[in-house]
Amino acid sequence: MSRNKIRQRLQSGCVLVNGRAVAHPKHLLEVDDVVEMLARGSAVHRTPNRLETLFQDDALIAIFKPAGLLSVASAKEPKRHALGLLREQLTRSQGGAELYPVHRIDRETSGVLLFATSRDVKDQVTTAWSDAEKTYLAVVEGRPDPPKRTIDQALRMDAKGFRAHVSSHPEAKRAVTHFETEKNVKGRSLLHVQIETGRQHQIRAHLSWAGYPVVGDVRYGQRDRRLGLHAWKLSLLHPLTEERLSLEAPAPDDFYALLQ
């Protein structure tokens, strides 16, 4: 293949290293890396053989969840999800472990996903969840003006269309999203986003309402190679040590490729 064709495959998310899309042509390979090239138009997301662990102790386990993988089981897909894969992984390496999801992130969103090893720990973390600091990276269409803004608009979930709507409906719930523009590239922007509340589809619905839909969001915007949303950082008080625990998952190459 010509260099141009290979570069096109890279930029379209068709080159995988160890099951994750790589977009940069100078990505360094390591011994035993598995490289795959998919046909143009093939699904980018593959179920990984092993999940990357970001943090683990007796109470909590944080992983990097790749885009395309469910956080937990659904009625349509009861088998392949992050919770199940992590249970299998821990069974092979440690002989098993109890796992309870502390939160969820959307299937097409990559990033930090946290689990507790007991129901008591989960309850402690979820009780204090409003105090946790949750920071996302988002690639959006357009150039936000002003570049820094707070969106304080209530959201109501439409179960029929599975969409969140900015609404003054009595059933709408308060939702607050802060964002700051990191950089602008060719009509798209990279944002740092923090959420005070954790409503379903909150970031996607708020940014679309503001006129800057997340790239690749077929529900609120237009299709692209992947959703331009990444759960970047999570900071919370450890339920047992009461010390600040800061978790971070660098965004993968296929996320940054959305800016090219």
PDB file of C-alpha atoms in Angstrom:
ATOM      1  CA  MET A   1       0.000   0.000   0.000  1.00  0.00           C
ATOM      2  CA  SER A   2       1.131   3.575  -0.609  1.00  0.00           C
ATOM      3  CA  ARG A   3       2.018   5.840   2.296  1.00  0.00           C
ATOM      4  CA  ASN A   4      -1.025   7.991   1.524  1.00  0.00           C
ATOM      5  CA  LYS A   5      -3.368   5.025   1.764  1.00  0.00           C
ATOM      6  CA  ILE A   6      -1.798   3.896   5.031  1.00  0.00           C
ATOM      7  CA  ARG A   7      -2.121   7.423   6.424  1.00  0.00           C
ATOM      8  CA  GLN A   8      -5.779   7.501   5.367  1.00  0.00           C
ATOM      9  CA  ARG A   9      -6.396   4.217   7.180  1.00  0.00           C
ATOM     10  CA  LEU A  10      -4.690   5.628  10.282  1.00  0.00           C
ATOM     11  CA  GLN A  11      -6.782   8.790  10.236  1.00  0.00           C
ATOM     12  CA  SER A  12     -10.013   6.863   9.718  1.00  0.00           C
ATOM     13  CA  GLY A  13      -9.362   4.693  12.785  1.00  0.00           C
ATOM     14  CA  CYS A  14      -8.724   1.497  10.827  1.00  0.00           C
ATOM     15  CA  VAL A  15      -5.324   0.661  12.356  1.00  0.00           C
ATOM     16  CA  LEU A  16      -5.426  -1.058  15.736  1.00  0.00           C
ATOM     17  CA  VAL A  17      -2.579  -1.723  18.145  1.00  0.00           C
ATOM     18  CA  ASN A  18      -3.557  -4.228  20.816  1.00  0.00           C
ATOM     19  CA  GLY A  19      -7.211  -3.675  19.971  1.00  0.00           C
ATOM     20  CA  ARG A  20      -7.128   0.143  20.253  1.00  0.00           C
ATOM     21  CA  ALA A  21      -7.253   2.497  17.275  1.00  0.00           C
ATOM     22  CA  VAL A  22      -4.032   4.426  16.624  1.00  0.00           C
ATOM     23  CA  ALA A  23      -4.070   7.508  14.405  1.00  0.00           C
ATOM     24  CA  HIS A  24      -0.522   8.862  14.618  1.00  0.00           C
ATOM     25  CA  PRO A  25       1.871   7.526  11.930  1.00  0.00           C
ATOM     26  CA  LYS A  26       4.831   7.826  14.331  1.00  0.00           C
ATOM     27  CA  HIS A  27       3.238   5.722  17.070  1.00  0.00           C
ATOM     28  CA  LEU A  28       6.029   3.629  18.597  1.00  0.00           C
ATOM     29  CA  LEU A  29       5.497  -0.116  18.753  1.00  0.00           C
ATOM     30  CA  GLU A  30       6.771  -2.358  21.534  1.00  0.00           C
ATOM     31  CA  VAL A  31       7.764  -6.023  21.469  1.00  0.00           C
ATOM     32  CA  ASP A  32       4.692  -8.315  21.303  1.00  0.00           C
ATOM     33  CA  ASP A  33       2.333  -5.527  20.163  1.00  0.00           C
ATOM     34  CA  VAL A  34      -0.419  -6.849  17.880  1.00  0.00           C
ATOM     35  CA  VAL A  35      -1.122  -4.619  14.863  1.00  0.00           C
ATOM     36  CA  GLU A  36      -4.289  -5.000  12.761  1.00  0.00           C
ATOM     37  CA  MET A  37      -5.457  -3.065   9.728  1.00  0.00           C
ATOM     38  CA  LEU A  38      -9.186  -3.042   9.091  1.00  0.00           C
ATOM     39  CA  ALA A  39     -10.890  -2.517   5.765  1.00  0.00           C
ATOM     40  CA  ARG A  40     -12.178   1.010   5.224  1.00  0.00           C
ATOM     41  CA  GLY A  41     -15.640   1.337   6.742  1.00  0.00           C
ATOM     42  CA  SER A  42     -15.112  -1.547   9.173  1.00  0.00           C
ATOM     43  CA  ALA A  43     -16.129  -1.110  12.787  1.00  0.00           C
ATOM     44  CA  VAL A  44     -13.294   0.514  14.696  1.00  0.00           C
ATOM     45  CA  HIS A  45     -14.198  -0.825  18.109  1.00  0.00           C
ATOM     46  CA  ARG A  46     -13.168  -4.338  19.074  1.00  0.00           C
ATOM     47  CA  THR A  47     -13.748  -5.945  22.446  1.00  0.00           C
ATOM     48  CA  PRO A  48     -10.320  -5.918  24.129  1.00  0.00           C
ATOM     49  CA  ASN A  49      -8.763  -9.097  25.482  1.00  0.00           C
ATOM     50  CA  ARG A  50      -7.528  -7.275  28.556  1.00  0.00           C
ATOM     51  CA  LEU A  51      -8.622  -4.061  30.242  1.00  0.00           C
ATOM     52  CA  GLU A  52      -5.997  -1.554  31.333  1.00  0.00           C
ATOM     53  CA  THR A  53      -5.950  -1.061  35.115  1.00  0.00           C
ATOM     54  CA  LEU A  54      -5.349   2.520  36.248  1.00  0.00           C
ATOM     55  CA  PHE A  55      -5.579   1.917  40.002  1.00  0.00           C
ATOM     56  CA  GLN A  56      -6.277  -1.014  42.303  1.00  0.00           C
ATOM     57  CA  ASP A  57      -6.344  -1.593  46.051  1.00  0.00           C
ATOM     58  CA  ASP A  58      -8.530  -3.601  48.420  1.00  0.00           C
ATOM     59  CA  ALA A  59     -11.464  -1.215  48.027  1.00  0.00           C
ATOM     60  CA  LEU A  60     -11.432   0.253  44.512  1.00  0.00           C
ATOM     61  CA  ILE A  61     -10.418  -0.656  40.965  1.00  0.00           C
ATOM     62  CA  ALA A  62     -10.248   1.902  38.163  1.00  0.00           C
ATOM     63  CA  ILE A  63      -9.846   0.904  34.517  1.00  0.00           C
ATOM     64  CA  PHE A  64      -9.525   2.546  31.128  1.00  0.00           C
ATOM     65  CA  LYS A  65     -12.760   1.774  29.283  1.00  0.00           C
ATOM     66  CA  PRO A  66     -12.282   1.915  25.513  1.00  0.00           C
ATOM     67  CA  ALA A  67     -14.911   3.502  23.302  1.00  0.00           C
ATOM     68  CA  GLY A  68     -17.469   1.008  22.034  1.00  0.00           C
ATOM     69  CA  LEU A  69     -17.610  -1.086  25.205  1.00  0.00           C
ATOM     70  CA  LEU A  70     -20.609  -1.008  27.539  1.00  0.00           C
ATOM     71  CA  SER A  71     -19.920  -0.220  31.202  1.00  0.00           C
ATOM     72  CA  VAL A  72     -22.346  -2.903  32.404  1.00  0.00           C
ATOM     73  CA  ALA A  73     -24.706  -5.406  30.821  1.00  0.00           C
ATOM     74  CA  SER A  74     -27.780  -4.359  28.885  1.00  0.00           C
ATOM     75  CA  ALA A  75     -30.847  -6.324  27.814  1.00  0.00           C
ATOM     76  CA  LYS A  76     -29.553  -6.433  24.229  1.00  0.00           C
ATOM     77  CA  GLU A  77     -25.926  -7.225  25.138  1.00  0.00           C
ATOM     78  CA  PRO A  78     -25.775  -9.201  28.398  1.00  0.00           C
ATOM     79  CA  LYS A  79     -22.275 -10.658  27.924  1.00  0.00           C
ATOM     80  CA  ARG A  80     -19.544  -8.324  26.621  1.00  0.00           C
ATOM     81  CA  HIS A  81     -19.198  -5.346  28.932  1.00  0.00           C
ATOM     82  CA  ALA A  82     -16.517  -3.782  31.142  1.00  0.00           C
ATOM     83  CA  LEU A  83     -17.875  -5.236  34.386  1.00  0.00           C
ATOM     84  CA  GLY A  84     -17.934  -8.778  32.986  1.00  0.00           C
ATOM     85  CA  LEU A  85     -14.534  -8.518  31.316  1.00  0.00           C
ATOM     86  CA  LEU A  86     -12.934  -7.181  34.498  1.00  0.00           C
ATOM     87  CA  ARG A  87     -14.473 -10.007  36.544  1.00  0.00           C
ATOM     88  CA  GLU A  88     -13.001 -12.544  34.100  1.00  0.00           C
ATOM     89  CA  GLN A  89      -9.636 -10.804  34.205  1.00  0.00           C
ATOM     90  CA  LEU A  90      -9.506 -10.788  38.028  1.00  0.00           C
ATOM     91  CA  THR A  91     -10.617 -14.420  38.164  1.00  0.00           C
ATOM     92  CA  ARG A  92      -7.697 -15.434  35.957  1.00  0.00           C
ATOM     93  CA  SER A  93      -5.125 -13.390  37.884  1.00  0.00           C
ATOM     94  CA  GLN A  94      -6.441 -13.409  41.462  1.00  0.00           C
ATOM     95  CA  GLY A  95      -8.966 -16.183  41.677  1.00  0.00           C
ATOM     96  CA  GLY A  96     -11.927 -13.810  41.573  1.00  0.00           C
ATOM     97  CA  ALA A  97     -13.221 -10.662  43.249  1.00  0.00           C
ATOM     98  CA  GLU A  98     -16.514  -8.977  44.015  1.00  0.00           C
ATOM     99  CA  LEU A  99     -17.170  -5.983  41.798  1.00  0.00           C
ATOM    100  CA  TYR A 100     -19.776  -3.226  41.994  1.00  0.00           C
ATOM    101  CA  PRO A 101     -19.922  -0.391  39.427  1.00  0.00           C
ATOM    102  CA  VAL A 102     -19.665   2.990  41.123  1.00  0.00           C
ATOM    103  CA  HIS A 103     -20.808   4.892  38.019  1.00  0.00           C
ATOM    104  CA  ARG A 104     -21.238   4.435  34.276  1.00  0.00           C
ATOM    105  CA  ILE A 105     -20.038   6.213  31.172  1.00  0.00           C
ATOM    106  CA  ASP A 106     -21.732   6.005  27.787  1.00  0.00           C
ATOM    107  CA  ARG A 107     -20.777   3.126  25.528  1.00  0.00           C
ATOM    108  CA  GLU A 108     -19.099   5.356  22.921  1.00  0.00           C
ATOM    109  CA  THR A 109     -17.217   7.382  25.569  1.00  0.00           C
ATOM    110  CA  SER A 110     -13.725   6.246  26.555  1.00  0.00           C
ATOM    111  CA  GLY A 111     -11.944   6.910  29.832  1.00  0.00           C
ATOM    112  CA  VAL A 112     -11.870   6.320  33.577  1.00  0.00           C
ATOM    113  CA  LEU A 113     -14.390   3.826  34.944  1.00  0.00           C
ATOM    114  CA  LEU A 114     -14.483   3.029  38.672  1.00  0.00           C
ATOM    115  CA  PHE A 115     -15.572  -0.136  40.502  1.00  0.00           C
ATOM    116  CA  ALA A 116     -15.838  -1.001  44.203  1.00  0.00           C
ATOM    117  CA  THR A 117     -14.943  -4.385  45.690  1.00  0.00           C
ATOM    118  CA  SER A 118     -17.835  -4.421  48.183  1.00  0.00           C
ATOM    119  CA  ARG A 119     -21.342  -3.043  48.417  1.00  0.00           C
ATOM    120  CA  ASP A 120     -20.414  -1.010  51.507  1.00  0.00           C
ATOM    121  CA  VAL A 121     -17.580   0.725  49.648  1.00  0.00           C
ATOM    122  CA  LYS A 122     -19.834   1.377  46.670  1.00  0.00           C
ATOM    123  CA  ASP A 123     -22.480   2.927  48.921  1.00  0.00           C
ATOM    124  CA  GLN A 124     -19.885   5.180  50.569  1.00  0.00           C
ATOM    125  CA  VAL A 125     -18.536   6.389  47.237  1.00  0.00           C
ATOM    126  CA  THR A 126     -21.932   6.958  45.625  1.00  0.00           C
ATOM    127  CA  THR A 127     -23.198   8.815  48.708  1.00  0.00           C
ATOM    128  CA  ALA A 128     -20.335  11.310  48.289  1.00  0.00           C
ATOM    129  CA  TRP A 129     -20.382  11.230  44.467  1.00  0.00           C
ATOM    130  CA  SER A 130     -21.588  14.825  44.150  1.00  0.00           C
ATOM    131  CA  ASP A 131     -18.280  15.931  45.729  1.00  0.00           C
ATOM    132  CA  ALA A 132     -16.150  14.018  43.206  1.00  0.00           C
ATOM    133  CA  GLU A 133     -14.470  16.094  40.493  1.00  0.00           C
ATOM    134  CA  LYS A 134     -15.239  14.752  37.016  1.00  0.00           C
ATOM    135  CA  THR A 135     -13.315  16.201  34.064  1.00  0.00           C
ATOM    136  CA  TYR A 136     -13.890  15.244  30.432  1.00  0.00           C
ATOM    137  CA  LEU A 137     -12.250  16.071  27.136  1.00  0.00           C
ATOM    138  CA  ALA A 138     -14.622  16.869  24.290  1.00  0.00           C
ATOM    139  CA  VAL A 139     -14.030  17.535  20.601  1.00  0.00           C
ATOM    140  CA  VAL A 140     -16.893  19.670  19.308  1.00  0.00           C
ATOM    141  CA  GLU A 141     -17.993  21.256  16.072  1.00  0.00           C
ATOM    142  CA  GLY A 142     -17.415  25.005  15.905  1.00  0.00           C
ATOM    143  CA  ARG A 143     -15.515  27.554  17.966  1.00  0.00           C
ATOM    144  CA  PRO A 144     -17.228  28.405  21.263  1.00  0.00           C
ATOM    145  CA  ASP A 145     -17.709  32.116  21.891  1.00  0.00           C
ATOM    146  CA  PRO A 146     -17.090  32.934  24.677  1.00  0.00           C
ATOM    147  CA  PRO A 147     -14.420  30.214  24.994  1.00  0.00           C
ATOM    148  CA  LYS A 148     -15.257  29.624  28.663  1.00  0.00           C
ATOM    149  CA  ARG A 149     -18.814  29.128  29.845  1.00  0.00           C
ATOM    150  CA  THR A 150     -21.160  27.531  32.361  1.00  0.00           C
ATOM    151  CA  ILE A 151     -24.361  25.900  31.109  1.00  0.00           C
ATOM    152  CA  ASP A 152     -27.008  25.729  33.841  1.00  0.00           C
ATOM    153  CA  GLN A 153     -30.003  24.219  32.074  1.00  0.00           C
ATOM    154  CA  ALA A 154     -32.368  21.561  33.394  1.00  0.00           C
ATOM    155  CA  LEU A 155     -32.612  18.322  31.401  1.00  0.00           C
ATOM    156  CA  ARG A 156     -35.444  15.909  30.845  1.00  0.00           C
ATOM    157  CA  MET A 157     -34.834  12.442  29.394  1.00  0.00           C
ATOM    158  CA  ASP A 158     -37.176  11.375  26.614  1.00  0.00           C
ATOM    159  CA  ALA A 159     -37.391   7.618  27.135  1.00  0.00           C
ATOM    160  CA  LYS A 160     -39.018   7.032  23.748  1.00  0.00           C
ATOM    161  CA  GLY A 161     -36.295   8.734  21.718  1.00  0.00           C
ATOM    162  CA  PHE A 162     -33.604   8.151  24.361  1.00  0.00           C
ATOM    163  CA  ARG A 163     -32.566  11.802  24.166  1.00  0.00           C
ATOM    164  CA  ALA A 164     -31.995  14.424  26.838  1.00  0.00           C
ATOM    165  CA  HIS A 165     -33.727  17.752  26.220  1.00  0.00           C
ATOM    166  CA  VAL A 166     -33.154  21.166  27.775  1.00  0.00           C
ATOM    167  CA  SER A 167     -36.576  21.765  29.262  1.00  0.00           C
ATOM    168  CA  SER A 168     -38.616  23.658  31.831  1.00  0.00           C
ATOM    169  CA  HIS A 169     -40.841  20.595  32.238  1.00  0.00           C
ATOM    170  CA  PRO A 170     -41.717  19.775  35.870  1.00  0.00           C
ATOM    171  CA  GLU A 171     -39.848  16.469  35.493  1.00  0.00           C
ATOM    172  CA  ALA A 172     -36.668  18.139  34.225  1.00  0.00           C
ATOM    173  CA  LYS A 173     -33.692  17.883  36.597  1.00  0.00           C
ATOM    174  CA  ARG A 174     -31.040  20.496  37.339  1.00  0.00           C
ATOM    175  CA  ALA A 175     -27.850  20.011  35.313  1.00  0.00           C
ATOM    176  CA  VAL A 176     -24.692  22.156  35.385  1.00  0.00           C
ATOM    177  CA  THR A 177     -21.807  21.859  32.925  1.00  0.00           C
ATOM    178  CA  HIS A 178     -18.651  24.010  32.840  1.00  0.00           C
ATOM    179  CA  PHE A 179     -16.373  24.086  29.817  1.00  0.00           C
ATOM    180  CA  GLU A 180     -13.218  25.870  28.709  1.00  0.00           C
ATOM    181  CA  THR A 181     -11.727  25.826  25.212  1.00  0.00           C
ATOM    182  CA  GLU A 182      -8.238  24.317  25.049  1.00  0.00           C
ATOM    183  CA  LYS A 183      -7.635  24.894  21.323  1.00  0.00           C
ATOM    184  CA  ASN A 184      -9.327  25.358  17.941  1.00  0.00           C
ATOM    185  CA  VAL A 185      -8.381  23.339  14.863  1.00  0.00           C
ATOM    186  CA  LYS A 186     -10.025  23.721  11.450  1.00  0.00           C
ATOM    187  CA  GLY A 187     -13.562  24.414  12.600  1.00  0.00           C
ATOM    188  CA  ARG A 188     -13.421  22.066  15.584  1.00  0.00           C
ATOM    189  CA  SER A 189     -12.472  22.702  19.197  1.00  0.00           C
ATOM    190  CA  LEU A 190     -11.016  20.723  22.077  1.00  0.00           C
ATOM    191  CA  LEU A 191     -12.762  21.480  25.365  1.00  0.00           C
ATOM    192  CA  HIS A 192     -12.058  20.707  29.009  1.00  0.00           C
ATOM    193  CA  VAL A 193     -15.437  19.944  30.562  1.00  0.00           C
ATOM    194  CA  GLN A 194     -16.401  19.609  34.226  1.00  0.00           C
ATOM    195  CA  ILE A 195     -19.811  18.517  35.420  1.00  0.00           C
ATOM    196  CA  GLU A 196     -21.423  19.347  38.749  1.00  0.00           C
ATOM    197  CA  THR A 197     -24.282  16.949  38.126  1.00  0.00           C
ATOM    198  CA  GLY A 198     -24.277  13.605  36.368  1.00  0.00           C
ATOM    199  CA  ARG A 199     -27.443  13.503  34.280  1.00  0.00           C
ATOM    200  CA  GLN A 200     -27.662  11.004  31.454  1.00  0.00           C
ATOM    201  CA  HIS A 201     -26.193  12.457  28.229  1.00  0.00           C
ATOM    202  CA  GLN A 202     -25.615  15.731  30.108  1.00  0.00           C
ATOM    203  CA  ILE A 203     -22.468  16.899  28.300  1.00  0.00           C
ATOM    204  CA  ARG A 204     -23.721  15.819  24.890  1.00  0.00           C
ATOM    205  CA  ALA A 205     -27.134  17.478  25.321  1.00  0.00           C
ATOM    206  CA  HIS A 206     -25.784  20.699  26.846  1.00  0.00           C
ATOM    207  CA  LEU A 207     -23.089  21.234  24.210  1.00  0.00           C
ATOM    208  CA  SER A 208     -25.529  20.483  21.396  1.00  0.00           C
ATOM    209  CA  TRP A 209     -28.026  22.960  22.886  1.00  0.00           C
ATOM    210  CA  ALA A 210     -25.248  25.587  23.045  1.00  0.00           C
ATOM    211  CA  GLY A 211     -24.545  25.090  19.331  1.00  0.00           C
ATOM    212  CA  TYR A 212     -21.366  23.018  19.654  1.00  0.00           C
ATOM    213  CA  PRO A 213     -22.350  19.342  19.271  1.00  0.00           C
ATOM    214  CA  VAL A 214     -19.813  16.699  20.190  1.00  0.00           C
ATOM    215  CA  VAL A 215     -18.140  15.323  17.067  1.00  0.00           C
ATOM    216  CA  GLY A 216     -19.356  11.849  16.119  1.00  0.00           C
ATOM    217  CA  ASP A 217     -22.527  12.092  18.202  1.00  0.00           C
ATOM    218  CA  VAL A 218     -25.214  10.553  16.004  1.00  0.00           C
ATOM    219  CA  ARG A 219     -27.889  11.306  18.603  1.00  0.00           C
ATOM    220  CA  TYR A 220     -27.226  15.037  18.968  1.00  0.00           C
ATOM    221  CA  GLY A 221     -24.947  15.813  16.002  1.00  0.00           C
ATOM    222  CA  GLN A 222     -23.359  13.979  13.065  1.00  0.00           C
ATOM    223  CA  ARG A 223     -21.558  10.680  12.603  1.00  0.00           C
ATOM    224  CA  ASP A 224     -17.755  10.433  12.611  1.00  0.00           C
ATOM    225  CA  ARG A 225     -15.143   7.721  13.242  1.00  0.00           C
ATOM    226  CA  ARG A 226     -15.859   7.830  17.013  1.00  0.00           C
ATOM    227  CA  LEU A 227     -17.559   9.967  19.647  1.00  0.00           C
ATOM    228  CA  GLY A 228     -15.422  12.940  20.652  1.00  0.00           C
ATOM    229  CA  LEU A 229     -15.924  12.474  24.385  1.00  0.00           C
ATOM    230  CA  HIS A 230     -13.393  11.089  26.870  1.00  0.00           C
ATOM    231  CA  ALA A 231     -13.655  10.717  30.664  1.00  0.00           C
ATOM    232  CA  TRP A 232     -10.223  12.170  31.384  1.00  0.00           C
ATOM    233  CA  LYS A 233      -9.908  12.690  35.132  1.00  0.00           C
ATOM    234  CA  LEU A 234     -11.732  11.595  38.265  1.00  0.00           C
ATOM    235  CA  SER A 235     -10.820  12.896  41.708  1.00  0.00           C
ATOM    236  CA  LEU A 236     -12.520  11.771  44.918  1.00  0.00           C
ATOM    237  CA  LEU A 237     -11.888  11.053  48.581  1.00  0.00           C
ATOM    238  CA  HIS A 238     -10.946   7.427  49.145  1.00  0.00           C
ATOM    239  CA  PRO A 239     -13.730   5.893  51.267  1.00  0.00           C
ATOM    240  CA  LEU A 240     -11.299   4.065  53.578  1.00  0.00           C
ATOM    241  CA  THR A 241      -8.183   6.261  53.785  1.00  0.00           C
ATOM    242  CA  GLU A 242     -10.107   9.562  53.347  1.00  0.00           C
ATOM    243  CA  GLU A 243      -7.192  10.802  51.227  1.00  0.00           C
ATOM    244  CA  ARG A 244      -7.695  12.431  47.835  1.00  0.00           C
ATOM    245  CA  LEU A 245      -7.488   9.864  45.022  1.00  0.00           C
ATOM    246  CA  SER A 246      -6.756  11.312  41.573  1.00  0.00           C
ATOM    247  CA  LEU A 247      -7.284   9.059  38.562  1.00  0.00           C
ATOM    248  CA  GLU A 248      -6.375   9.939  34.994  1.00  0.00           C
ATOM    249  CA  ALA A 249      -6.716   8.185  31.633  1.00  0.00           C
ATOM    250  CA  PRO A 250      -4.897   9.872  28.727  1.00  0.00           C
ATOM    251  CA  ALA A 251      -7.094  10.124  25.656  1.00  0.00           C
ATOM    252  CA  PRO A 252      -6.244   7.628  22.886  1.00  0.00           C
ATOM    253  CA  ASP A 253      -4.918   8.598  19.469  1.00  0.00           C
ATOM    254  CA  ASP A 254      -8.245   8.024  17.710  1.00  0.00           C
ATOM    255  CA  PHE A 255      -9.799  10.696  19.946  1.00  0.00           C
ATOM    256  CA  TYR A 256      -7.215  13.333  19.006  1.00  0.00           C
ATOM    257  CA  ALA A 257      -7.491  12.275  15.350  1.00  0.00           C
ATOM    258  CA  LEU A 258     -10.903  13.948  15.341  1.00  0.00           C
ATOM    259  CA  LEU A 259      -9.076  17.296  15.355  1.00  0.00           C
ATOM    260  CA  GLN A 260      -7.070  16.495  12.215  1.00  0.00           C
TER     261      GLN A 260
END
